[in-house]
Coordinates of C-alpha atoms and ligand atoms in Angstrom, one line a residue:
Chain A
M41 CA 15.2 -17.5 3.2
K42 CA 15.9 -14.6 5.2
K43 CA 19.1 -13.6 7.4
V44 CA 18.7 -14.4 11.1
A45 CA 20.4 -12.4 14.1
I46 CA 21.1 -12.6 17.5
V47 CA 19.6 -9.2 19.1
G48 CA 19.2 -10.0 22.8
M49 CA 19.9 -12.0 25.1
G50 CA 19.3 -12.7 28.4
T51 CA 20.4 -15.7 31.4
T52 CA 19.4 -15.8 35.0
K53 CA 22.1 -17.7 37.1
F54 CA 22.4 -21.4 36.9
K55 CA 21.9 -22.8 40.1
A56 CA 20.9 -26.2 42.3
R57 CA 17.7 -24.7 43.6
W58 CA 16.0 -21.7 42.7
V59 CA 13.3 -22.0 45.8
D60 CA 12.4 -18.5 45.5
K61 CA 11.4 -18.9 41.7
T62 CA 8.6 -20.8 40.1
Y63 CA 9.7 -22.0 36.5
F64 CA 7.6 -19.5 34.8
E65 CA 9.2 -16.8 37.5
L66 CA 12.5 -17.8 36.3
A67 CA 11.7 -17.6 32.6
F68 CA 10.2 -14.1 33.3
D69 CA 13.8 -12.7 34.4
A70 CA 15.3 -14.1 31.3
A71 CA 12.9 -12.4 29.4
K72 CA 13.1 -9.5 30.9
M73 CA 17.2 -9.5 30.9
G74 CA 16.8 -10.5 26.8
M75 CA 14.4 -7.7 25.3
E76 CA 16.1 -4.8 27.7
D77 CA 19.1 -6.5 25.8
A78 CA 17.5 -5.9 22.5
G79 CA 16.1 -2.7 23.8
L80 CA 12.5 -4.1 22.9
G81 CA 9.4 -4.4 25.0
R82 CA 6.7 -7.0 25.0
E83 CA 4.7 -5.5 23.0
E84 CA 7.3 -5.8 19.8
I85 CA 8.0 -9.7 20.4
D86 CA 6.0 -11.2 17.7
C87 CA 5.6 -14.7 18.0
A88 CA 8.0 -16.8 20.5
V89 CA 9.2 -20.7 21.2
Y90 CA 9.8 -21.7 24.5
G91 CA 12.1 -25.1 25.1
I92 CA 10.8 -26.9 28.5
Y93 CA 11.5 -30.5 28.7
N94 CA 10.2 -32.1 31.6
D95 CA 6.3 -31.5 32.9
F96 CA 7.1 -33.5 35.5
F97 CA 10.2 -31.1 36.9
Q98 CA 7.4 -28.3 36.8
R99 CA 4.3 -29.8 38.2
Q100 CA 3.0 -28.5 35.0
Y101 CA 1.8 -29.9 31.6
Q102 CA 1.6 -27.7 28.8
P103 CA 4.2 -24.8 30.9
D104 CA 4.5 -23.0 27.6
A105 CA 1.0 -21.5 27.9
F106 CA 1.9 -19.7 31.6
V107 CA 5.0 -19.0 30.8
H108 CA 3.3 -17.0 27.4
D109 CA 1.0 -15.6 30.1
Y110 CA 3.1 -14.2 32.7
L111 CA 5.3 -12.8 30.0
G112 CA 2.3 -10.7 28.4
L113 CA 2.8 -12.1 25.1
G114 CA -1.4 -12.9 25.0
L115 CA -2.4 -13.1 21.3
K116 CA 1.3 -14.3 20.0
P117 CA 1.4 -17.5 18.8
M118 CA 3.5 -19.5 20.4
V119 CA 5.2 -23.3 20.8
R120 CA 6.4 -25.1 23.2
V121 CA 9.3 -27.7 21.9
N122 CA 10.8 -30.5 23.5
S123 CA 13.8 -32.6 22.5
G124 CA 15.1 -33.7 25.3
G125 CA 18.8 -32.3 26.7
A126 CA 18.3 -30.9 22.6
T127 CA 15.6 -28.9 23.7
G128 CA 17.0 -25.5 24.0
G129 CA 19.2 -26.3 20.4
T130 CA 15.2 -27.2 19.5
A131 CA 14.1 -24.3 20.1
L132 CA 16.5 -22.0 18.3
R133 CA 16.1 -23.9 15.6
I134 CA 12.2 -23.5 15.1
G135 CA 12.8 -20.0 16.4
Y136 CA 15.5 -19.8 12.9
S137 CA 12.4 -21.1 10.7
E138 CA 9.9 -18.4 12.4
I139 CA 12.4 -15.5 11.0
A140 CA 13.9 -17.5 8.2
S141 CA 10.6 -18.0 6.5
G142 CA 9.8 -14.6 6.6
L143 CA 6.8 -15.3 8.3
Y144 CA 7.5 -12.9 11.8
D145 CA 10.4 -10.3 12.2
V146 CA 11.1 -10.9 15.5
C147 CA 10.8 -13.8 18.0
L148 CA 11.7 -14.9 21.4
V149 CA 13.3 -18.2 22.0
L150 CA 13.2 -18.4 25.7
G151 CA 14.1 -22.4 27.5
V152 CA 13.7 -22.8 31.6
E153 CA 13.8 -25.6 33.5
K154 CA 13.0 -26.3 36.9
C155 CA 14.0 -29.6 38.5
A156 CA 14.7 -29.5 42.1
D157 CA 10.8 -29.2 43.2
C158 CA 11.0 -33.3 43.0
Y159 CA 12.4 -34.6 45.9
N160 CA 13.1 -38.1 47.9
Y161 CA 11.8 -37.8 51.5
E162 CA 13.7 -40.7 52.0
L163 CA 17.0 -39.2 50.8
Q164 CA 16.6 -35.6 51.5
T165 CA 17.8 -35.0 48.2
A166 CA 16.2 -34.2 44.8
T167 CA 18.7 -36.3 42.4
P168 CA 17.3 -39.7 42.4
E169 CA 13.5 -37.9 41.9
V170 CA 14.4 -36.0 39.2
L171 CA 16.0 -39.3 37.5
R172 CA 12.5 -41.1 38.1
A173 CA 11.2 -38.2 36.5
I174 CA 13.4 -38.4 33.4
L175 CA 13.0 -42.3 33.3
Y176 CA 9.2 -41.6 31.7
T177 CA 11.0 -40.7 28.6
A178 CA 12.7 -44.3 28.0
D179 CA 10.3 -46.9 26.3
M180 CA 7.5 -47.3 28.9
T181 CA 6.8 -51.0 28.5
Y182 CA 10.3 -52.4 27.7
D183 CA 13.5 -49.8 28.9
N184 CA 12.0 -47.9 31.6
P185 CA 11.5 -51.3 34.3
A186 CA 14.9 -51.9 33.7
G187 CA 15.9 -48.9 36.0
R188 CA 18.3 -47.3 33.5
T189 CA 19.4 -43.5 33.6
A190 CA 20.6 -41.2 31.1
A191 CA 24.1 -41.8 32.2
S192 CA 24.3 -45.3 31.4
G193 CA 23.0 -44.8 28.8
F194 CA 25.9 -42.9 27.4
A195 CA 27.8 -44.8 29.3
L196 CA 27.5 -48.1 27.4
A197 CA 28.4 -45.6 24.0
V198 CA 31.4 -44.4 25.9
I199 CA 32.0 -47.8 26.3
A200 CA 31.7 -49.1 22.9
H201 CA 33.8 -46.2 22.2
K202 CA 37.1 -47.1 24.1
E203 CA 36.7 -50.7 23.0
K204 CA 36.6 -50.0 19.1
Y205 CA 39.2 -46.9 19.8
G206 CA 41.0 -47.0 23.2
N207 CA 39.8 -44.2 24.1
P208 CA 38.3 -42.4 25.7
T209 CA 40.4 -43.1 29.0
E210 CA 39.1 -42.5 32.5
E211 CA 42.3 -39.6 32.9
Q212 CA 41.2 -37.9 29.5
M213 CA 37.9 -37.6 30.5
A214 CA 38.5 -36.7 34.5
K215 CA 41.0 -33.7 32.2
V216 CA 37.6 -32.7 30.7
S217 CA 35.7 -32.2 34.1
V218 CA 38.9 -30.5 35.5
K219 CA 38.7 -28.3 32.6
N220 CA 35.3 -27.4 32.4
H221 CA 34.7 -26.9 36.3
F222 CA 38.0 -24.3 36.2
N223 CA 36.5 -22.3 33.2
A224 CA 33.3 -22.0 35.5
T225 CA 35.2 -20.5 37.8
K226 CA 35.2 -17.5 35.1
N227 CA 31.4 -17.2 34.5
P228 CA 29.4 -15.2 36.9
I229 CA 26.0 -17.8 36.3
A230 CA 28.0 -20.9 37.3
Q231 CA 26.6 -24.2 39.1
S232 CA 30.1 -25.6 39.8
P233 CA 33.2 -23.5 40.0
Q234 CA 35.6 -25.4 41.3
V235 CA 39.1 -25.8 40.8
I236 CA 39.4 -29.6 41.3
T237 CA 42.3 -31.8 40.0
V238 CA 42.4 -35.7 37.9
E239 CA 43.1 -37.2 41.1
D240 CA 40.0 -36.1 42.5
V241 CA 37.7 -36.8 39.7
L242 CA 39.3 -40.3 39.4
K243 CA 38.8 -41.0 43.3
S244 CA 35.1 -39.3 43.2
R245 CA 32.7 -42.0 43.7
K246 CA 31.4 -44.3 40.8
I247 CA 27.8 -43.3 39.4
V248 CA 27.8 -45.6 36.7
E249 CA 30.5 -47.7 35.4
P250 CA 33.1 -45.5 33.1
F251 CA 31.7 -42.5 35.1
K252 CA 32.8 -41.2 38.4
F253 CA 31.0 -38.5 40.2
Y254 CA 32.6 -35.6 39.0
D255 CA 32.5 -36.9 35.2
N256 CA 28.7 -35.8 35.3
C257 CA 26.7 -32.4 35.1
L258 CA 24.7 -31.7 37.6
Y259 CA 20.3 -31.0 37.5
T260 CA 20.6 -27.2 37.2
E261 CA 17.5 -24.6 37.4
G262 CA 17.3 -21.9 35.2
S263 CA 16.1 -19.6 32.4
S264 CA 17.6 -18.7 29.0
A265 CA 16.9 -16.4 26.7
V266 CA 17.7 -14.4 23.2
I267 CA 16.2 -12.2 21.3
L268 CA 15.8 -13.4 16.9
A269 CA 15.5 -11.2 14.0
S270 CA 15.8 -10.9 10.7
E271 CA 18.1 -8.7 8.9
E272 CA 15.9 -5.6 8.4
M273 CA 14.6 -5.2 12.0
A274 CA 17.9 -6.6 13.0
R275 CA 19.7 -3.7 11.6
E276 CA 17.1 -1.3 13.6
I277 CA 17.2 -2.6 16.6
T278 CA 21.0 -3.4 17.0
D279 CA 24.4 -2.3 15.6
R280 CA 26.4 -5.8 17.0
P281 CA 24.0 -8.4 15.4
V282 CA 25.4 -11.9 16.0
W283 CA 24.3 -14.3 12.8
I284 CA 23.1 -17.9 12.9
T285 CA 25.3 -18.6 10.0
G286 CA 24.6 -22.7 10.1
V287 CA 21.8 -24.9 11.4
G288 CA 21.2 -28.5 11.3
A289 CA 19.3 -30.8 12.9
S290 CA 19.2 -34.9 12.8
A291 CA 16.9 -37.4 15.0
D292 CA 18.2 -41.0 14.9
Y293 CA 16.3 -44.2 16.0
V294 CA 15.6 -44.1 19.4
M295 CA 15.2 -48.3 20.0
P296 CA 18.9 -48.7 19.7
G297 CA 17.9 -52.3 17.8
N298 CA 18.1 -50.1 15.2
R299 CA 20.9 -48.3 14.9
P300 CA 24.5 -50.4 13.1
N301 CA 27.1 -49.1 16.0
I302 CA 26.4 -46.8 19.3
H303 CA 30.4 -46.0 19.9
T304 CA 29.1 -43.0 17.6
F305 CA 26.7 -40.4 17.4
E306 CA 24.9 -40.1 13.7
S307 CA 22.8 -37.3 15.0
S308 CA 25.5 -35.6 16.0
R309 CA 27.6 -36.0 12.7
V310 CA 24.9 -35.3 10.6
A311 CA 23.3 -32.1 12.5
A312 CA 27.5 -30.8 12.4
R313 CA 27.8 -32.0 8.7
K314 CA 24.8 -30.0 7.9
A315 CA 25.3 -26.7 9.8
F316 CA 29.0 -26.7 8.7
Q317 CA 27.7 -26.9 4.9
M318 CA 25.0 -24.7 5.0
G319 CA 28.2 -22.1 7.0
G320 CA 30.8 -22.9 4.1
I321 CA 32.7 -24.6 6.8
Q322 CA 34.9 -27.3 5.2
D323 CA 38.5 -27.5 8.2
P324 CA 35.5 -26.8 11.3
L325 CA 39.1 -26.9 13.7
K326 CA 40.8 -24.4 11.9
E327 CA 37.9 -22.4 10.8
L328 CA 35.7 -22.2 14.3
D329 CA 37.0 -20.0 17.3
L330 CA 34.8 -21.6 19.8
A331 CA 32.4 -24.4 21.0
E332 CA 30.4 -25.4 23.1
L333 CA 29.5 -28.8 23.5
H334 CA 27.1 -30.6 25.3
D335 CA 29.4 -32.0 27.9
A336 CA 26.1 -33.8 30.1
F337 CA 29.2 -36.2 30.7
T338 CA 33.5 -36.6 30.3
G339 CA 33.4 -38.8 27.9
T340 CA 30.2 -37.3 25.7
E341 CA 31.9 -34.5 25.0
I342 CA 35.4 -36.8 23.8
M343 CA 33.0 -38.2 21.4
A344 CA 31.9 -35.2 20.6
Y345 CA 34.9 -34.0 19.0
E346 CA 34.8 -36.3 16.4
D347 CA 30.9 -35.8 15.9
C348 CA 31.4 -32.3 15.2
F349 CA 34.5 -33.3 13.0
F350 CA 37.4 -31.7 15.0
C351 CA 39.6 -34.2 14.7
E352 CA 39.2 -38.0 12.3
E353 CA 37.1 -40.6 14.3
G354 CA 38.4 -42.2 17.2
Q355 CA 41.2 -39.6 18.5
G356 CA 39.4 -37.7 20.3
G357 CA 40.7 -38.3 23.5
D358 CA 44.1 -36.2 21.4
L359 CA 42.3 -33.3 21.4
I360 CA 42.5 -33.1 25.5
D361 CA 45.3 -34.4 26.0
N362 CA 47.2 -31.8 23.3
G363 CA 46.0 -29.3 24.3
T364 CA 43.1 -27.7 21.9
V365 CA 40.0 -27.4 24.3
M366 CA 41.5 -25.6 26.5
P367 CA 41.1 -22.3 26.9
D368 CA 44.1 -21.1 25.2
G369 CA 44.2 -24.3 22.8
E370 CA 43.6 -24.4 18.8
L371 CA 39.6 -24.6 19.6
P372 CA 38.6 -23.9 23.5
V373 CA 35.9 -26.1 24.0
N374 CA 32.9 -25.2 27.0
L375 CA 34.4 -22.1 27.7
S376 CA 31.3 -20.9 30.2
G377 CA 31.8 -24.3 31.7
G378 CA 29.5 -26.9 29.9
L379 CA 26.8 -28.5 31.7
I380 CA 29.3 -29.4 33.5
G381 CA 30.7 -26.5 34.8
C382 CA 28.0 -24.0 34.1
G383 CA 25.0 -26.7 34.5
H384 CA 22.1 -28.3 32.7
A385 CA 19.1 -26.0 33.5
V386 CA 18.0 -28.8 30.4
G387 CA 15.3 -26.8 28.0
A388 CA 17.2 -23.6 29.1
T389 CA 20.8 -25.8 28.1
G390 CA 21.2 -25.0 24.4
I391 CA 20.3 -21.0 24.8
M392 CA 22.5 -20.8 27.6
Q393 CA 25.6 -22.6 25.1
T394 CA 24.1 -19.8 22.8
Y395 CA 24.2 -17.2 25.1
E396 CA 28.1 -18.0 25.8
V397 CA 29.2 -18.0 22.4
A398 CA 27.4 -15.0 21.2
L399 CA 28.3 -13.2 24.2
H400 CA 32.3 -13.8 22.9
L401 CA 31.1 -13.2 20.1
R402 CA 30.3 -9.3 21.1
G403 CA 33.5 -9.2 23.1
E404 CA 31.2 -8.8 26.4
A405 CA 32.7 -12.1 28.5
G406 CA 34.6 -10.3 30.4
E407 CA 37.3 -12.6 32.4
R408 CA 36.9 -14.9 29.7
Q409 CA 36.8 -13.7 26.5
L410 CA 38.3 -15.2 24.1
K411 CA 40.4 -13.0 21.8
N412 CA 39.1 -11.9 18.0
A413 CA 36.4 -14.5 18.6
R414 CA 34.5 -14.5 15.4
R415 CA 33.0 -17.4 14.5
G416 CA 32.1 -19.7 17.4
L417 CA 29.5 -23.8 17.5
V418 CA 27.1 -24.5 19.8
Q419 CA 25.9 -28.2 19.8
S420 CA 22.9 -29.3 21.4
I421 CA 22.1 -32.6 22.0
G422 CA 19.4 -35.3 24.0
G423 CA 17.8 -38.7 24.6
T424 CA 18.5 -42.5 24.5
L425 CA 21.7 -42.6 23.6
C426 CA 21.5 -39.1 21.9
T427 CA 18.4 -39.4 20.1
W428 CA 18.4 -35.6 18.6
T429 CA 21.3 -33.0 17.7
V430 CA 20.8 -29.5 16.9
C431 CA 23.8 -27.7 16.1
L432 CA 24.2 -23.4 15.3
V433 CA 27.5 -22.1 13.4
L434 CA 27.4 -18.2 15.1
E435 CA 29.4 -15.3 13.3
R436 CA 30.0 -12.3 14.9
E437 CA 28.9 -8.8 12.5
E438 CA 32.1 -8.5 10.1
Chain B
M177 CA -0.3 -23.3 63.0
R178 CA -1.5 -24.5 66.6
E179 CA -0.3 -27.7 67.0
E180 CA -3.1 -30.1 66.3
E181 CA -3.9 -28.5 63.0
R182 CA -0.1 -29.6 62.5
D183 CA -0.4 -33.6 63.6
K184 CA -4.1 -32.9 61.4
W185 CA -1.6 -31.4 58.2
Y186 CA 1.1 -34.4 58.6
Q187 CA -1.9 -37.0 58.9
Y188 CA -3.8 -35.8 55.8
H189 CA -0.2 -35.7 54.2
N190 CA 1.1 -38.9 55.0
E191 CA -2.3 -40.5 53.8
K192 CA -2.9 -38.9 50.5
F193 CA 1.1 -39.7 49.5
G194 CA 2.4 -42.3 51.5
I195 CA 4.8 -40.1 53.0
P196 CA 5.9 -41.6 56.6
L197 CA 5.0 -39.3 59.1
E198 CA 8.7 -38.8 60.2
Y199 CA 9.5 -37.2 56.7
L200 CA 7.4 -34.9 56.7
R201 CA 7.6 -34.0 60.3
R202 CA 11.4 -33.0 59.5
E203 CA 10.7 -31.2 56.6
Y204 CA 7.7 -29.2 57.7
E205 CA 7.9 -28.8 61.1
E206 CA 9.9 -25.3 60.9
E207 CA 7.3 -24.0 58.3
L208 CA 3.9 -25.0 60.2
S209 CA 5.3 -23.8 63.4
G210 CA 5.1 -20.4 62.3
K211 CA 9.2 -19.6 62.6
V212 CA 9.8 -18.6 59.2
P213 CA 9.2 -15.5 57.6
V214 CA 5.8 -14.6 55.7
D215 CA 7.2 -13.5 52.3
A216 CA 9.6 -16.9 52.4
P217 CA 9.7 -19.1 49.9
L218 CA 7.1 -22.0 51.2
E219 CA 7.3 -25.2 50.1
V220 CA 4.7 -28.1 49.9
P221 CA 4.1 -32.0 49.5
D222 CA 2.9 -33.0 45.8
R223 CA 2.9 -36.3 43.4
M224 CA 1.9 -36.6 39.7
D225 CA -0.1 -39.5 39.2
T226 CA -2.3 -41.4 36.6
Y227 CA -4.1 -45.3 36.9
Y228 CA -4.0 -46.8 33.6
K229 CA -5.6 -49.7 31.8
Y230 CA -3.2 -49.6 29.3
S231 CA -3.5 -52.1 25.8
Y232 CA -0.1 -53.3 24.1
G233 CA -1.7 -53.4 21.6
Q234 CA -0.7 -55.1 18.6
Q235 CA 2.4 -56.6 21.1
S236 CA -0.7 -58.5 23.4
R237 CA 0.3 -61.8 22.5
F238 CA 4.1 -61.2 23.0
F239 CA 2.9 -60.2 27.1
R240 CA 0.7 -63.0 26.9
E241 CA 3.3 -65.8 26.2
L242 CA 5.1 -64.8 28.8
R243 CA 3.1 -64.5 31.3
E244 CA 1.2 -68.0 30.5
N245 CA 4.3 -70.1 28.8
K246 CA 7.4 -68.2 29.5
K247 CA 7.8 -68.2 25.8
I248 CA 9.5 -65.2 24.6
Y249 CA 8.7 -64.2 20.7
G250 CA 10.0 -61.8 17.9
A251 CA 8.3 -60.6 15.3
K252 CA 9.7 -61.5 11.4
C253 CA 9.6 -59.1 8.5
P254 CA 8.3 -61.5 5.8
Q255 CA 10.1 -59.0 3.0
C256 CA 13.7 -58.4 4.7
E257 CA 13.7 -60.8 7.5
K258 CA 15.1 -59.0 9.5
V259 CA 13.7 -60.4 13.4
Y260 CA 12.3 -57.4 16.0
C261 CA 13.1 -58.4 19.8
P262 CA 11.8 -56.1 21.0
P263 CA 8.4 -57.1 18.6
R264 CA 6.8 -54.6 16.5
A265 CA 3.5 -55.5 14.6
H266 CA 5.1 -53.5 11.4
C267 CA 8.5 -53.7 10.0
S268 CA 9.6 -49.6 10.0
L269 CA 12.1 -49.9 7.1
C270 CA 9.2 -52.2 4.3
Y271 CA 6.1 -51.5 6.2
K272 CA 5.0 -54.8 6.0
P273 CA 3.1 -56.9 9.2
T274 CA 5.4 -59.4 11.0
E275 CA 5.2 -62.5 11.8
W276 CA 5.6 -63.8 15.3
V277 CA 8.5 -66.2 15.7
P278 CA 9.8 -68.4 19.1
L279 CA 12.7 -67.7 20.3
K280 CA 15.0 -69.7 21.9
G281 CA 15.7 -67.2 25.2
T282 CA 19.6 -67.3 24.8
G283 CA 21.9 -64.4 24.1
V284 CA 25.0 -62.6 24.4
I285 CA 25.7 -59.2 26.1
K286 CA 26.4 -57.1 22.9
A287 CA 27.2 -54.0 25.6
C288 CA 27.0 -53.7 29.4
T289 CA 27.9 -51.5 32.4
V290 CA 27.4 -51.3 35.9
Q291 CA 25.3 -49.0 37.8
Y292 CA 25.7 -47.5 41.3
F293 CA 23.6 -44.7 40.9
T294 CA 19.9 -44.5 40.0
T295 CA 16.8 -43.4 40.3
S296 CA 14.4 -43.3 43.5
A297 CA 12.3 -46.3 42.1
F298 CA 15.6 -48.3 41.9
I299 CA 18.0 -47.6 44.6
K300 CA 17.7 -50.7 46.8
K301 CA 18.3 -52.5 43.9
L302 CA 22.1 -50.8 43.6
P303 CA 24.8 -52.4 42.2
F304 CA 23.2 -53.8 39.4
I305 CA 23.7 -54.7 35.7
C306 CA 22.7 -52.4 32.9
A307 CA 22.5 -54.9 28.8
Y308 CA 21.7 -53.9 26.1
V309 CA 21.4 -58.2 25.2
Q310 CA 20.5 -59.9 21.1
L311 CA 18.4 -62.6 21.6
D312 CA 19.5 -65.4 19.2
G313 CA 17.6 -65.5 16.3
T314 CA 17.2 -61.6 16.0
D315 CA 18.3 -58.3 14.6
F316 CA 17.7 -56.0 17.3
I317 CA 19.0 -55.5 21.0
M318 CA 17.0 -54.9 24.1
M319 CA 17.3 -53.5 27.4
T320 CA 17.2 -56.4 29.6
N321 CA 16.5 -56.6 33.3
M322 CA 20.2 -58.7 34.2
E323 CA 20.3 -60.3 37.5
V324 CA 23.9 -61.6 38.6
E325 CA 25.6 -62.6 41.9
D326 CA 28.7 -60.5 40.5
V327 CA 28.5 -57.8 38.6
S328 CA 32.3 -57.7 37.8
K329 CA 31.6 -61.1 35.8
I330 CA 29.7 -60.0 33.2
T331 CA 31.2 -58.5 30.3
V332 CA 30.3 -57.3 26.2
G333 CA 30.0 -61.1 24.5
T334 CA 28.9 -63.0 27.7
R335 CA 26.4 -65.7 26.7
V336 CA 23.2 -64.6 28.9
E337 CA 19.5 -67.4 29.1
A338 CA 16.2 -65.9 30.2
A339 CA 14.5 -67.0 33.6
F340 CA 10.6 -66.5 34.4
R341 CA 9.6 -65.5 37.8
D342 CA 7.4 -67.4 39.8
E343 CA 4.7 -64.7 40.0
R344 CA 3.9 -63.2 36.6
R345 CA 2.3 -60.1 35.3
G346 CA 2.3 -59.8 32.0
T347 CA 5.4 -56.8 31.6
I348 CA 8.6 -57.2 30.7
T349 CA 9.6 -57.9 34.7
D350 CA 8.4 -61.3 34.2
V351 CA 11.3 -62.5 32.4
Y352 CA 15.1 -61.5 33.6
F353 CA 18.5 -62.9 32.0
R354 CA 21.5 -64.3 33.6
P355 CA 24.5 -65.7 33.0
V356 CA 24.6 -69.5 31.4
D357 CA 26.8 -71.6 33.3
Ligands
ZN139 ZN1 11.0 -55.3 6.7

């Protein structure tokens, strides 16, 4: 396999609504920034991988074709992937394979999502209609008619974890919310920069037991792009490559009846283990400098500490209590603000997380720059009770 | 647009999408009366849909038994003896065709939570229980419709039983669950 580097990257702001842009116009902005960052023109892109989650959000089936057209990449090969919340991570994994296989030298990996074109006229808000569009991804015959949401699926897992291990407590979850909203105040692209307290989180309105309003990420519109290149090309293109040194992926049974338990996400454990094996990491807590974990909900960020082997199973709550994952802790998690603070533009999210880690590795993260960041983890998860997980290990040039 | 053109616009979208006229006026009056600059973003209503005549394939008997006989059936693997409900025609582990087995319709809650917010389609039902139930005689859990007076009374381990709607249509919503008294 060839070595693969990130040689360029760009992202739009993550916002609740980009009323002045369509999905392909947002994609254009991110792609242009990524190409300018790499110093490449569209003719130097060999192939593309698009991460776009929900066709209802875009109001368009096969939206990848229209992105490809708008980016002027006609006649180049491309493929669109969709793995729910893990769409961005999956796009990166496929882009990695395109380069590592030796088939292509330069690959654009771009994620984009609109969602707030969905609209509930009665309630004068997007979210319930966004959730309705998402519910088409639940099993249409048995699950969809029960009216559950992504939040309720993940709530069931958090409750099962708490029953077994006594955590995460509501206070621990609230601390994650406070951390991620605060981290977002240093991130110029973030949707929800806020200085809030544990009390604010605990008092916010109930969404689904045990999640309150501030325990959830918000839906976001935006686009993020990275350009991947082979080692030979990377040397020509840039003097600050970021290397992808570990890739792990797993897809679990979507029907939870086929799983032995729901208090842990096995796909996350498998993906992390594979990524660490490939990246030669034995003790992630010591050997990683930062991580962007998929915090769609505060409780699942805490479960992710365990699923990524930062601690033993059942001890995730300790890492927020003892400050390990704080910006000045041993392993800062979600310096971007994560999905809760920066936003969840589904297809773009995994790529935004990768952009964030790479920014720190390049030493270009501005006010929130982590000192001497050498190696970071991206975790991208999605689907009913975490069907998909993709983990990536990124390293700076030494 | 002139006033009569606007009225036609509202009428057309009301009939096409079922959006009440008052909502259309609230959302679009400013735009249609020409107060918005020509280069400002323009929003219009739409809806995506498709009609189906959907086949349940090898699961058909499950829904016919619900509708006609108020019976819940599972699917048993002859090799590993796992019983699936929701049913499937083949055991996904052994790749053997399964056999239909009647279930009692009783079970136990394996995981549950209370929803206070949900999708447009279910928002009038709030708050409601979202629960995985393991039916007696099966080795699977299934998402269920749960109907209870007091959502706080439902916990993991609560025994439940199936109840059937008077008007059944051959969908999973023909059956719902309630706690055993
Ligand atoms: Zn079997």
